[in-house]
CSV table of C-alpha atoms and ligand atoms in Angstrom, one decimal:
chain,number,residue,atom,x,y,z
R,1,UNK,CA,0.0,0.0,0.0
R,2,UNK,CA,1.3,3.8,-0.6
R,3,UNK,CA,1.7,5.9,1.9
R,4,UNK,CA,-0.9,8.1,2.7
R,5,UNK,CA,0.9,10.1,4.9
R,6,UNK,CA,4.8,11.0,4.3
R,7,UNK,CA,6.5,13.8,6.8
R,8,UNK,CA,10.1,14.8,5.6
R,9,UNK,CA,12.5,17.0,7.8
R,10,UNK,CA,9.7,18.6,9.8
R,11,UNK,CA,10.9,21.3,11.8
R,12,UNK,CA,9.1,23.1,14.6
R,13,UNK,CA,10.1,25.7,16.5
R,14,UNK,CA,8.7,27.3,19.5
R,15,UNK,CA,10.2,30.8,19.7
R,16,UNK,CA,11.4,32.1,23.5
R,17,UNK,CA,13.4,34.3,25.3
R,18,UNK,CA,16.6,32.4,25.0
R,19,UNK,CA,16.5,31.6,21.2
R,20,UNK,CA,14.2,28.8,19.5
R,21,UNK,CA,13.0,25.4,21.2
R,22,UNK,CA,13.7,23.2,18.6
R,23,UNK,CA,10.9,20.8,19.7
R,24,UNK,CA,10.7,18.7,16.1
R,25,UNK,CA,13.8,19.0,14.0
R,26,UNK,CA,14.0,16.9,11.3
R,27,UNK,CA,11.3,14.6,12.2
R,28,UNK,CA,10.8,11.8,9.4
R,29,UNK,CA,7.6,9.5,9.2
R,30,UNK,CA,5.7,7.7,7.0
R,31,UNK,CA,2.1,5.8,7.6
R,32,UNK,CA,0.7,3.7,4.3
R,33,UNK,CA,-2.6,3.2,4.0
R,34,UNK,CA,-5.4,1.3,6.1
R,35,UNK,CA,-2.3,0.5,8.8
R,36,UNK,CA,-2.4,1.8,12.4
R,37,UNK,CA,1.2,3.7,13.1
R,38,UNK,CA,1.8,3.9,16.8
R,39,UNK,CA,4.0,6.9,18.0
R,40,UNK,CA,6.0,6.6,20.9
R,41,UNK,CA,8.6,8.1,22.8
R,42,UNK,CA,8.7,9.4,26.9
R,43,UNK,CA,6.8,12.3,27.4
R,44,UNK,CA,7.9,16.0,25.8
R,45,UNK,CA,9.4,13.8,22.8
R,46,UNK,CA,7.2,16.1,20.7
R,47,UNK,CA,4.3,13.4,20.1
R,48,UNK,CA,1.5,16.0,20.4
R,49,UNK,CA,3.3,19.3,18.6
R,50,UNK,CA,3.7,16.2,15.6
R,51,UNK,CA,0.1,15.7,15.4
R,52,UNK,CA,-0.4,19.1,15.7
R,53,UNK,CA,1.7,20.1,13.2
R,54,UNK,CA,0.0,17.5,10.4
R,55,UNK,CA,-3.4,19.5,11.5
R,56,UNK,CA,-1.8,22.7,11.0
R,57,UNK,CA,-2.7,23.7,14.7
R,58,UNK,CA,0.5,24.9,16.2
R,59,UNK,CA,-0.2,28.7,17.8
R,60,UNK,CA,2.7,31.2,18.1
R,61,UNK,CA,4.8,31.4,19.2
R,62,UNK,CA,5.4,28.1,17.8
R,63,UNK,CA,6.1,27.7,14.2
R,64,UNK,CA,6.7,25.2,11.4
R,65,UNK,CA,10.1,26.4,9.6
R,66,UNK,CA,10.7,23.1,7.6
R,67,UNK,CA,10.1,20.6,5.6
R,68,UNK,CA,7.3,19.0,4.3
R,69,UNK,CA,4.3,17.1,4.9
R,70,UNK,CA,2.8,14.8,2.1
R,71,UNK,CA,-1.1,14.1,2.6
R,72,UNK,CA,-1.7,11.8,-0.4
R,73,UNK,CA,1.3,13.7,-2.4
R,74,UNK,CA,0.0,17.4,-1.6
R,75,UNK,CA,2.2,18.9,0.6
R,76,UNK,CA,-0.1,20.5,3.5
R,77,UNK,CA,3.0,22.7,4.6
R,78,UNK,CA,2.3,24.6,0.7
R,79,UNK,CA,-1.8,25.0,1.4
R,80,UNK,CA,-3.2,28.4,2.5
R,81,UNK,CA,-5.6,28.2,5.7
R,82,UNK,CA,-8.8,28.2,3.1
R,83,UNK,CA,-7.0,25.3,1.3
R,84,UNK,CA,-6.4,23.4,4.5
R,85,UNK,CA,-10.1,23.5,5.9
R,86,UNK,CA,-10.9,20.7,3.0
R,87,UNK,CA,-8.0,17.9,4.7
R,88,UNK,CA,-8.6,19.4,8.7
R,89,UNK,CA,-11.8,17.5,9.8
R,90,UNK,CA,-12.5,16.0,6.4
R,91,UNK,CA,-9.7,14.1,5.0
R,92,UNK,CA,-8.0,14.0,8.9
R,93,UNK,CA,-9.9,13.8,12.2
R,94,UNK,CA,-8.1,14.2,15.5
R,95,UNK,CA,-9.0,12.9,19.1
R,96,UNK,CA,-7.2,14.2,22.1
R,97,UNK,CA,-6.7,12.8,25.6
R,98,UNK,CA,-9.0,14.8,27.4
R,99,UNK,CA,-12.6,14.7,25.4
R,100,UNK,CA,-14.4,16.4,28.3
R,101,UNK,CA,-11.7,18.9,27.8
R,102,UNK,CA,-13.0,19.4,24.2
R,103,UNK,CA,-16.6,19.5,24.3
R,104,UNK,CA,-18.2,22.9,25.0
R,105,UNK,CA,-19.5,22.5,28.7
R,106,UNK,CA,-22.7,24.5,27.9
R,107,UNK,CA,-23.8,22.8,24.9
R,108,UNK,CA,-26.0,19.4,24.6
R,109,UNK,CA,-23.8,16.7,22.7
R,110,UNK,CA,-26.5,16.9,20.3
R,111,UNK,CA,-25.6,20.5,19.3
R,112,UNK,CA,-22.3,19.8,18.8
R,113,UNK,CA,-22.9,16.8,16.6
R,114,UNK,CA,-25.0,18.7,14.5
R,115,UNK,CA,-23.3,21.5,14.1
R,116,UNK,CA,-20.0,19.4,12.9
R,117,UNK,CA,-22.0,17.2,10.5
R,118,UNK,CA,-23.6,20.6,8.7
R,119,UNK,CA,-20.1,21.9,8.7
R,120,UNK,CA,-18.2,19.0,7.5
R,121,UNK,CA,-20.8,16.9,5.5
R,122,UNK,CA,-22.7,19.8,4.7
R,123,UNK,CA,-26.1,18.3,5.6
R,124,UNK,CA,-29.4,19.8,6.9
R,125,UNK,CA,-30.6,19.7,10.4
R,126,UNK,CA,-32.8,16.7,10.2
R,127,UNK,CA,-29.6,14.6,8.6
R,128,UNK,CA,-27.4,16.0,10.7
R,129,UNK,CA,-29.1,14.4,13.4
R,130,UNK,CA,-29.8,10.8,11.9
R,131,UNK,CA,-26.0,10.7,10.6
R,132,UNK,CA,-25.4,11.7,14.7
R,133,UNK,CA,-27.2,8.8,15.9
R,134,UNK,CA,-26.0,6.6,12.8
R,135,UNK,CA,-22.2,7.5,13.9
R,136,UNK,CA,-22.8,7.7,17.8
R,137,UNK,CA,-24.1,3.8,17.6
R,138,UNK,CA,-21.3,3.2,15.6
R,139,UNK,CA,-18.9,4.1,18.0
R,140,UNK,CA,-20.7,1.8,20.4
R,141,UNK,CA,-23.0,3.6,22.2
R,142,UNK,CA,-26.2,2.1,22.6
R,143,UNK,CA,-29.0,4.6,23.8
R,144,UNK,CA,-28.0,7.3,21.1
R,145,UNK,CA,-30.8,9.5,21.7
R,146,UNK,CA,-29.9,9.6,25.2
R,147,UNK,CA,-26.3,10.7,24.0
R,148,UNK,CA,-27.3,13.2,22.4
R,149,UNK,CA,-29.5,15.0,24.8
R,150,UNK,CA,-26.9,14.6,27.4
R,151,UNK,CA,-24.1,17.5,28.4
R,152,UNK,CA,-20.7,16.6,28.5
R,153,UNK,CA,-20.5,16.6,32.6
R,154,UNK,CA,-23.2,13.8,31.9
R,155,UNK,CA,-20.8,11.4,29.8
R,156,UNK,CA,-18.3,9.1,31.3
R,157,UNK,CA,-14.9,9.6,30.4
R,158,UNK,CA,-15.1,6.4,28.1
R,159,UNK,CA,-18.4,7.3,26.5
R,160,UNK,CA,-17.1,11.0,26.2
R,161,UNK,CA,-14.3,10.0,23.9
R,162,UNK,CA,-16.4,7.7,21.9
R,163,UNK,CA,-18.5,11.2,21.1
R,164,UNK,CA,-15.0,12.5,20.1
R,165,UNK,CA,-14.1,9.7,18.2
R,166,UNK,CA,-17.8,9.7,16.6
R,167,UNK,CA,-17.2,13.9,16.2
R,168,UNK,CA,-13.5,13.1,14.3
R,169,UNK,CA,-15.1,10.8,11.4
R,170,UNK,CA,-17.8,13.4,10.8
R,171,UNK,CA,-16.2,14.4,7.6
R,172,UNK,CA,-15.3,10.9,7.2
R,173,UNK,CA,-11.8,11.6,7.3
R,174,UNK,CA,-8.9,9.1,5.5
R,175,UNK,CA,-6.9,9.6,8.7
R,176,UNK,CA,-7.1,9.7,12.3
R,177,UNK,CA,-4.7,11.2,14.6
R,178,UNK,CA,-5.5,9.7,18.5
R,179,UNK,CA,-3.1,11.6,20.8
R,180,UNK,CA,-3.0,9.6,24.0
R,181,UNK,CA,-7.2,8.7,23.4
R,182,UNK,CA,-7.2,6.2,26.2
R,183,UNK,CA,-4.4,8.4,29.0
R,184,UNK,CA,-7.2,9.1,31.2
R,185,UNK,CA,-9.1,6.7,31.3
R,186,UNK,CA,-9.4,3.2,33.5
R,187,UNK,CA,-8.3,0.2,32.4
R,188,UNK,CA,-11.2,-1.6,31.3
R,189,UNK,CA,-12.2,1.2,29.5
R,190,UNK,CA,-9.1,1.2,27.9
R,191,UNK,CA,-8.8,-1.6,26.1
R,192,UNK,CA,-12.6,-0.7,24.8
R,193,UNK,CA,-11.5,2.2,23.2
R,194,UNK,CA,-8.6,0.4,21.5
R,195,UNK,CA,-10.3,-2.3,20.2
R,196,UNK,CA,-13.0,0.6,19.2
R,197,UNK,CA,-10.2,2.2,17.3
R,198,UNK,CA,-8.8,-1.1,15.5
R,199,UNK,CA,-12.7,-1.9,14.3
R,200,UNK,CA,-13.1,1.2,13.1
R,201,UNK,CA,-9.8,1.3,10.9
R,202,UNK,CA,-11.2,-2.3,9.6
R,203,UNK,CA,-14.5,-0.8,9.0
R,204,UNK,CA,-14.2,2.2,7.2
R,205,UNK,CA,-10.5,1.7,6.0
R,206,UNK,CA,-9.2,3.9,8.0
R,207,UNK,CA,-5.5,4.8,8.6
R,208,UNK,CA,-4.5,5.9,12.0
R,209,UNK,CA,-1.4,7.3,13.7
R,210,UNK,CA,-1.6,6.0,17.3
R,211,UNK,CA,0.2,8.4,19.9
R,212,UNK,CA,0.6,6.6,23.3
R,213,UNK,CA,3.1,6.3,25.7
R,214,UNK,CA,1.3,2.5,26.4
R,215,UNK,CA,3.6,0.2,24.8
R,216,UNK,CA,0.9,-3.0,25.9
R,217,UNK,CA,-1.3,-1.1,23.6
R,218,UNK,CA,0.9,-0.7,20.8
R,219,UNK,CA,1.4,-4.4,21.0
R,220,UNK,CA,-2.0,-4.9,20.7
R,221,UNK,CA,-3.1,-3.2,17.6
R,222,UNK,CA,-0.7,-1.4,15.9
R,223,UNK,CA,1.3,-2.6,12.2
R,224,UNK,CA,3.9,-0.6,12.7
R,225,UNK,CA,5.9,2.3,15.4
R,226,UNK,CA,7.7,4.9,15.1
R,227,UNK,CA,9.4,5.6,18.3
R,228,UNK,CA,10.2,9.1,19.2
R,229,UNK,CA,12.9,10.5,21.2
R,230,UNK,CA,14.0,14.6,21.5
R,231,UNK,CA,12.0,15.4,18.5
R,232,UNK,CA,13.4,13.1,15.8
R,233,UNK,CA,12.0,9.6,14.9
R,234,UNK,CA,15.0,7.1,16.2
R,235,UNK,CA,13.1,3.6,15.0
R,236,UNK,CA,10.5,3.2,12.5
R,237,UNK,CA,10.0,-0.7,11.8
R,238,UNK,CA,6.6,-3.1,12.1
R,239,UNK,CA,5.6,-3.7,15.5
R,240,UNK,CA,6.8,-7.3,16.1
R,241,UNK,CA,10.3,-6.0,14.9
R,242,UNK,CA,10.8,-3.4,17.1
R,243,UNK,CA,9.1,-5.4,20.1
R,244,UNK,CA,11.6,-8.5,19.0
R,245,UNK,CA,14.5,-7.1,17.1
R,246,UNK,CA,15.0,-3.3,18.2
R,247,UNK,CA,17.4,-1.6,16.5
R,248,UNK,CA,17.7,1.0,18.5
R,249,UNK,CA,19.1,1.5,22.4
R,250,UNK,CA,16.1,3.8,23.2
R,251,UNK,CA,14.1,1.5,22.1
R,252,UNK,CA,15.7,-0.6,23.9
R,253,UNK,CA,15.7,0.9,26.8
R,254,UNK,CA,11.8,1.9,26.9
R,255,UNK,CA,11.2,-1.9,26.5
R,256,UNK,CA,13.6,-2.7,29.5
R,257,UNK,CA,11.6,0.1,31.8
R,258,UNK,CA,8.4,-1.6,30.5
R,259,UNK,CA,7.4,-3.4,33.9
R,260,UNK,CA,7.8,-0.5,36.2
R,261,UNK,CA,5.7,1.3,33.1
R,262,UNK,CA,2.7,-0.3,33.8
R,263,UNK,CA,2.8,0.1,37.2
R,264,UNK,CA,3.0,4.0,37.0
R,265,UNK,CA,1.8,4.9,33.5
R,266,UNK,CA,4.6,6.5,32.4
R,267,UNK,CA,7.9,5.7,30.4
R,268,UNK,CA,10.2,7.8,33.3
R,269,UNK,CA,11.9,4.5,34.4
R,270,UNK,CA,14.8,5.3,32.0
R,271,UNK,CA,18.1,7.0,33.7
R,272,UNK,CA,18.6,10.6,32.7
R,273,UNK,CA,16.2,13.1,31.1
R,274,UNK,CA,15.0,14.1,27.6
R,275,UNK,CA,17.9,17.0,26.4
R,276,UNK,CA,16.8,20.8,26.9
R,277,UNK,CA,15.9,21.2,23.0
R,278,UNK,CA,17.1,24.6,23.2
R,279,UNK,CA,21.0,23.3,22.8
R,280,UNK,CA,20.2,19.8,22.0
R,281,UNK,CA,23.2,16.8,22.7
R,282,UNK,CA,25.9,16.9,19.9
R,283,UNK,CA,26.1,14.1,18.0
R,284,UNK,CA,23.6,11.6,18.4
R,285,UNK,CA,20.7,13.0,21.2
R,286,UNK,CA,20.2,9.7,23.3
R,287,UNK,CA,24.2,9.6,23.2
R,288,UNK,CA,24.4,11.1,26.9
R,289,UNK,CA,21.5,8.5,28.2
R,290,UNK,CA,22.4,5.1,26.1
R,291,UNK,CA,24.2,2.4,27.2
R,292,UNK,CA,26.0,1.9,24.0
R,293,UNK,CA,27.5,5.0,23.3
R,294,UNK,CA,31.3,5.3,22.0
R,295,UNK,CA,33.2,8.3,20.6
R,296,UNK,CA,31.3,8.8,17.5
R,297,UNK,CA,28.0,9.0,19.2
R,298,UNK,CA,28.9,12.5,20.2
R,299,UNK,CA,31.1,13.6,17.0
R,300,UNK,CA,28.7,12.4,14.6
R,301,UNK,CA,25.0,13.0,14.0
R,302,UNK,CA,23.7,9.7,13.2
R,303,UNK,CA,20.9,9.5,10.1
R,304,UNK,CA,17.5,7.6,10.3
R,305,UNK,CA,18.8,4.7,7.6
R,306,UNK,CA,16.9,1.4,6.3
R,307,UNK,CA,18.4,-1.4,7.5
R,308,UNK,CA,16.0,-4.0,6.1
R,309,UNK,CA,13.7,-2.4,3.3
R,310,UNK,CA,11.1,-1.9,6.1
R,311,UNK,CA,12.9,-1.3,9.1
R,312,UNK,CA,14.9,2.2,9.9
R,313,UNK,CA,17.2,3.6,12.7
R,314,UNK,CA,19.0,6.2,13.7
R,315,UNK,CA,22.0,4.8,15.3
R,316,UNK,CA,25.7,4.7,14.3
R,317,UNK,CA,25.5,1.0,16.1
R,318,UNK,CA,22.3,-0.2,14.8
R,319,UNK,CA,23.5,-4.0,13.5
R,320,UNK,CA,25.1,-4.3,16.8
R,321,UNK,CA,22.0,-3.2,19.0
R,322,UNK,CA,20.4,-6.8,19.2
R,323,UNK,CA,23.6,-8.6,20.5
R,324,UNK,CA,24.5,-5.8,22.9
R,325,UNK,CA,21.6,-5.1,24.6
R,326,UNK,CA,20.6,-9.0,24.7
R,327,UNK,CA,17.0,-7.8,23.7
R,328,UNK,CA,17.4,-9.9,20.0
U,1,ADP,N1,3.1,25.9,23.2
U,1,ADP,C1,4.4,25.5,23.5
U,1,ADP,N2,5.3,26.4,23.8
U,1,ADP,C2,6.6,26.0,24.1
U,1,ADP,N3,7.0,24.8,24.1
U,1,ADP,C3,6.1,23.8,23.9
U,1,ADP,C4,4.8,24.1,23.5
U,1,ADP,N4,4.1,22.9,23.3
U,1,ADP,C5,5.0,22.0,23.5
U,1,ADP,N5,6.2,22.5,23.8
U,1,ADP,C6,7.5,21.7,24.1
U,1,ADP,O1,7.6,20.8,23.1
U,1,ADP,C7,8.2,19.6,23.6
U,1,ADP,C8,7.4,18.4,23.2
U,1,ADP,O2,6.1,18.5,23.7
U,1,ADP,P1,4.9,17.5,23.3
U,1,ADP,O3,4.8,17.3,21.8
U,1,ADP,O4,3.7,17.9,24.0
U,1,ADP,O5,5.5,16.1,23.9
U,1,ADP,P2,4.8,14.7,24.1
U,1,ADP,O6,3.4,14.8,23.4
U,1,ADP,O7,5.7,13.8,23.4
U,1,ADP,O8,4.7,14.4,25.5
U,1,ADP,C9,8.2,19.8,25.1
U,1,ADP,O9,9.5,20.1,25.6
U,1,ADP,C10,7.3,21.0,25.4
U,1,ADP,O10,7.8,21.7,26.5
U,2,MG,MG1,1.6,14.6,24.3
């Protein structure tokens, strides 16, 4: 399958007092289509300014100064704001870790459905509504009508993000962007929402870019990760490979702080801290954090470079990752 979604180089900046925050810089990805990419990296990798930067959403001062990003071979970096209306919402949805956090407090679920169906779909009221109950039992919520009469405060965190998830393929979108969808919610509900996700993409062919910090979940449903560390994508393989063969010490490392992960929801278990992107590591970023590092980690930037035709990492030690870090 072609990809449907190609980033090259992306660069984005966040300007401040002591010179730019180079929070992505050169950031390479690619996501073909129908497959489920999951994105992962500790937190302030740069997970969310990425899928921000696909929608076009990041506010001053940040700033995309590079590269490009190829929806379907037009590059959304060369579209005016008019021009991008027809990909944000229609030919991309996004859902976001806090639905709650999303929907307008005031308004009835209902209203909000509506409003986004006459928007995106460009329906009348009466559709608007049926295609709102169509989509809202699609997501799997069962009393639809109730749903839709409800206000947010109403919802349950898990039935909350299913009315964001049901709000993002309005405009039936190609791709959807989930940034940490399930973060906040329990367990249980968890794995619904996944599973939700990995019907869906079935269903209506989607293709989804999967950010989560959960590598349990990854395992679960996702083709392929990209694994993100200090703004730059250091493995990009399919799932079982980088789970079984990481080619990568990060990766590596993540995998090894995996049991402690689960206990505390977070990837923090690693020694050291993610570089201050204002004067990033020379040489290779991890190089001050990674087990392997020799001389040339910190003369030389490494590239992201195919090892296998689908498998890609950015270390100067790659072949050697597997027998070093006992992981293969
Ligand atoms: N609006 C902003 N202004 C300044 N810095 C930001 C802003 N948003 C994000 N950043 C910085 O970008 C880095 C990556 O953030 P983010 O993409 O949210 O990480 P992740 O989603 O991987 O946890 C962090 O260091 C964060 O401080
Ligand atoms: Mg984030």
């Amino acid at each position: 399958m072609p990809d449907l979604l190609r980033i090259e180089g992306l660069k984005t900046y966040f300007e401040g007092p002591g010179g730019p925050v180079r929070v992505l810089d050169g950031l390479d990805l690619a996501v073909a289509q129908g497959q489920i990419l999951g994105l992962v990296g500790e937190s302030g990798s740069g997970k969310s300014v990425t899928a921000l930067s696909v929608m076009r959403l990041i506010r001053p001062p940040g700033r995309i100064v590079g590269g490009r990003i190829l929806f379907d071979g037009t590059d959304l970096l060369q579209l005016s704001e008019v021009g991008m209306r027809a990909f944000r919402g229609r030919r991309m949805g996004m859902i976001f870790q806090d639905p709650r956090g999303y929907l307008n407090p005031v308004m009835r679920v209902g209203m909000v459905m509506a409003e986004v169906f006459r928007t995106h779909a460009g329906v009348g009221r009466r559709e608007a509504k049926e295609r709102s109950l169509e989509m809202l039992r699609r997501v799997g919520l069962p009393a639809p009508e109730r749903v839709l009469r409800a206000y947010p405060h109403e919802l349950s965190g898990g039935m909350a993000q299913r009315v964001m998830i049901a709000l993002a393929l309005a405009g039936e979108p190609r791709l959807l962007i989930a940034d940490e969808p399930t973060t906040a919610l329990d367990v249980t509900v968890q794995a619904q929402i996944i599973r939700l996700l990995a019907d869906l993409r079935r269903d209506l062919d989607l293709t989804v870019i999967l950010i989560t910090h959960n590598l349990s979940v990854v395992a679960e449903v996702c083709d392929e990760v990209a694994v993100m560390y200090a703004g730059q994508v250091v493995e990009l393989a399919p799932a079982y490979q980088v789970f079984e063969r990481s080619r990568h010490p990060y990766t590596v490392s993540l995998l090894r702080a995996r049991p402690s992960a689960v206990r505390s929801r977070d990837l923090a278990a690693i020694p050291g801290h993610i570089p201050n992107l204002r004067r990033p590591p020379l040489g290779c970023r991890f190089q001050p954090r990674c087990f392997m590092a020799g001389p040339r980690c910190a003369a030389e930037v490494p590239a992201l470079r195919h090892l296998e035709a689908d498998h890609l990492s950015r270390c100067h030690y790659a072949e050697e990752v597997g027998e070093r870090s006992g992981v293969a």
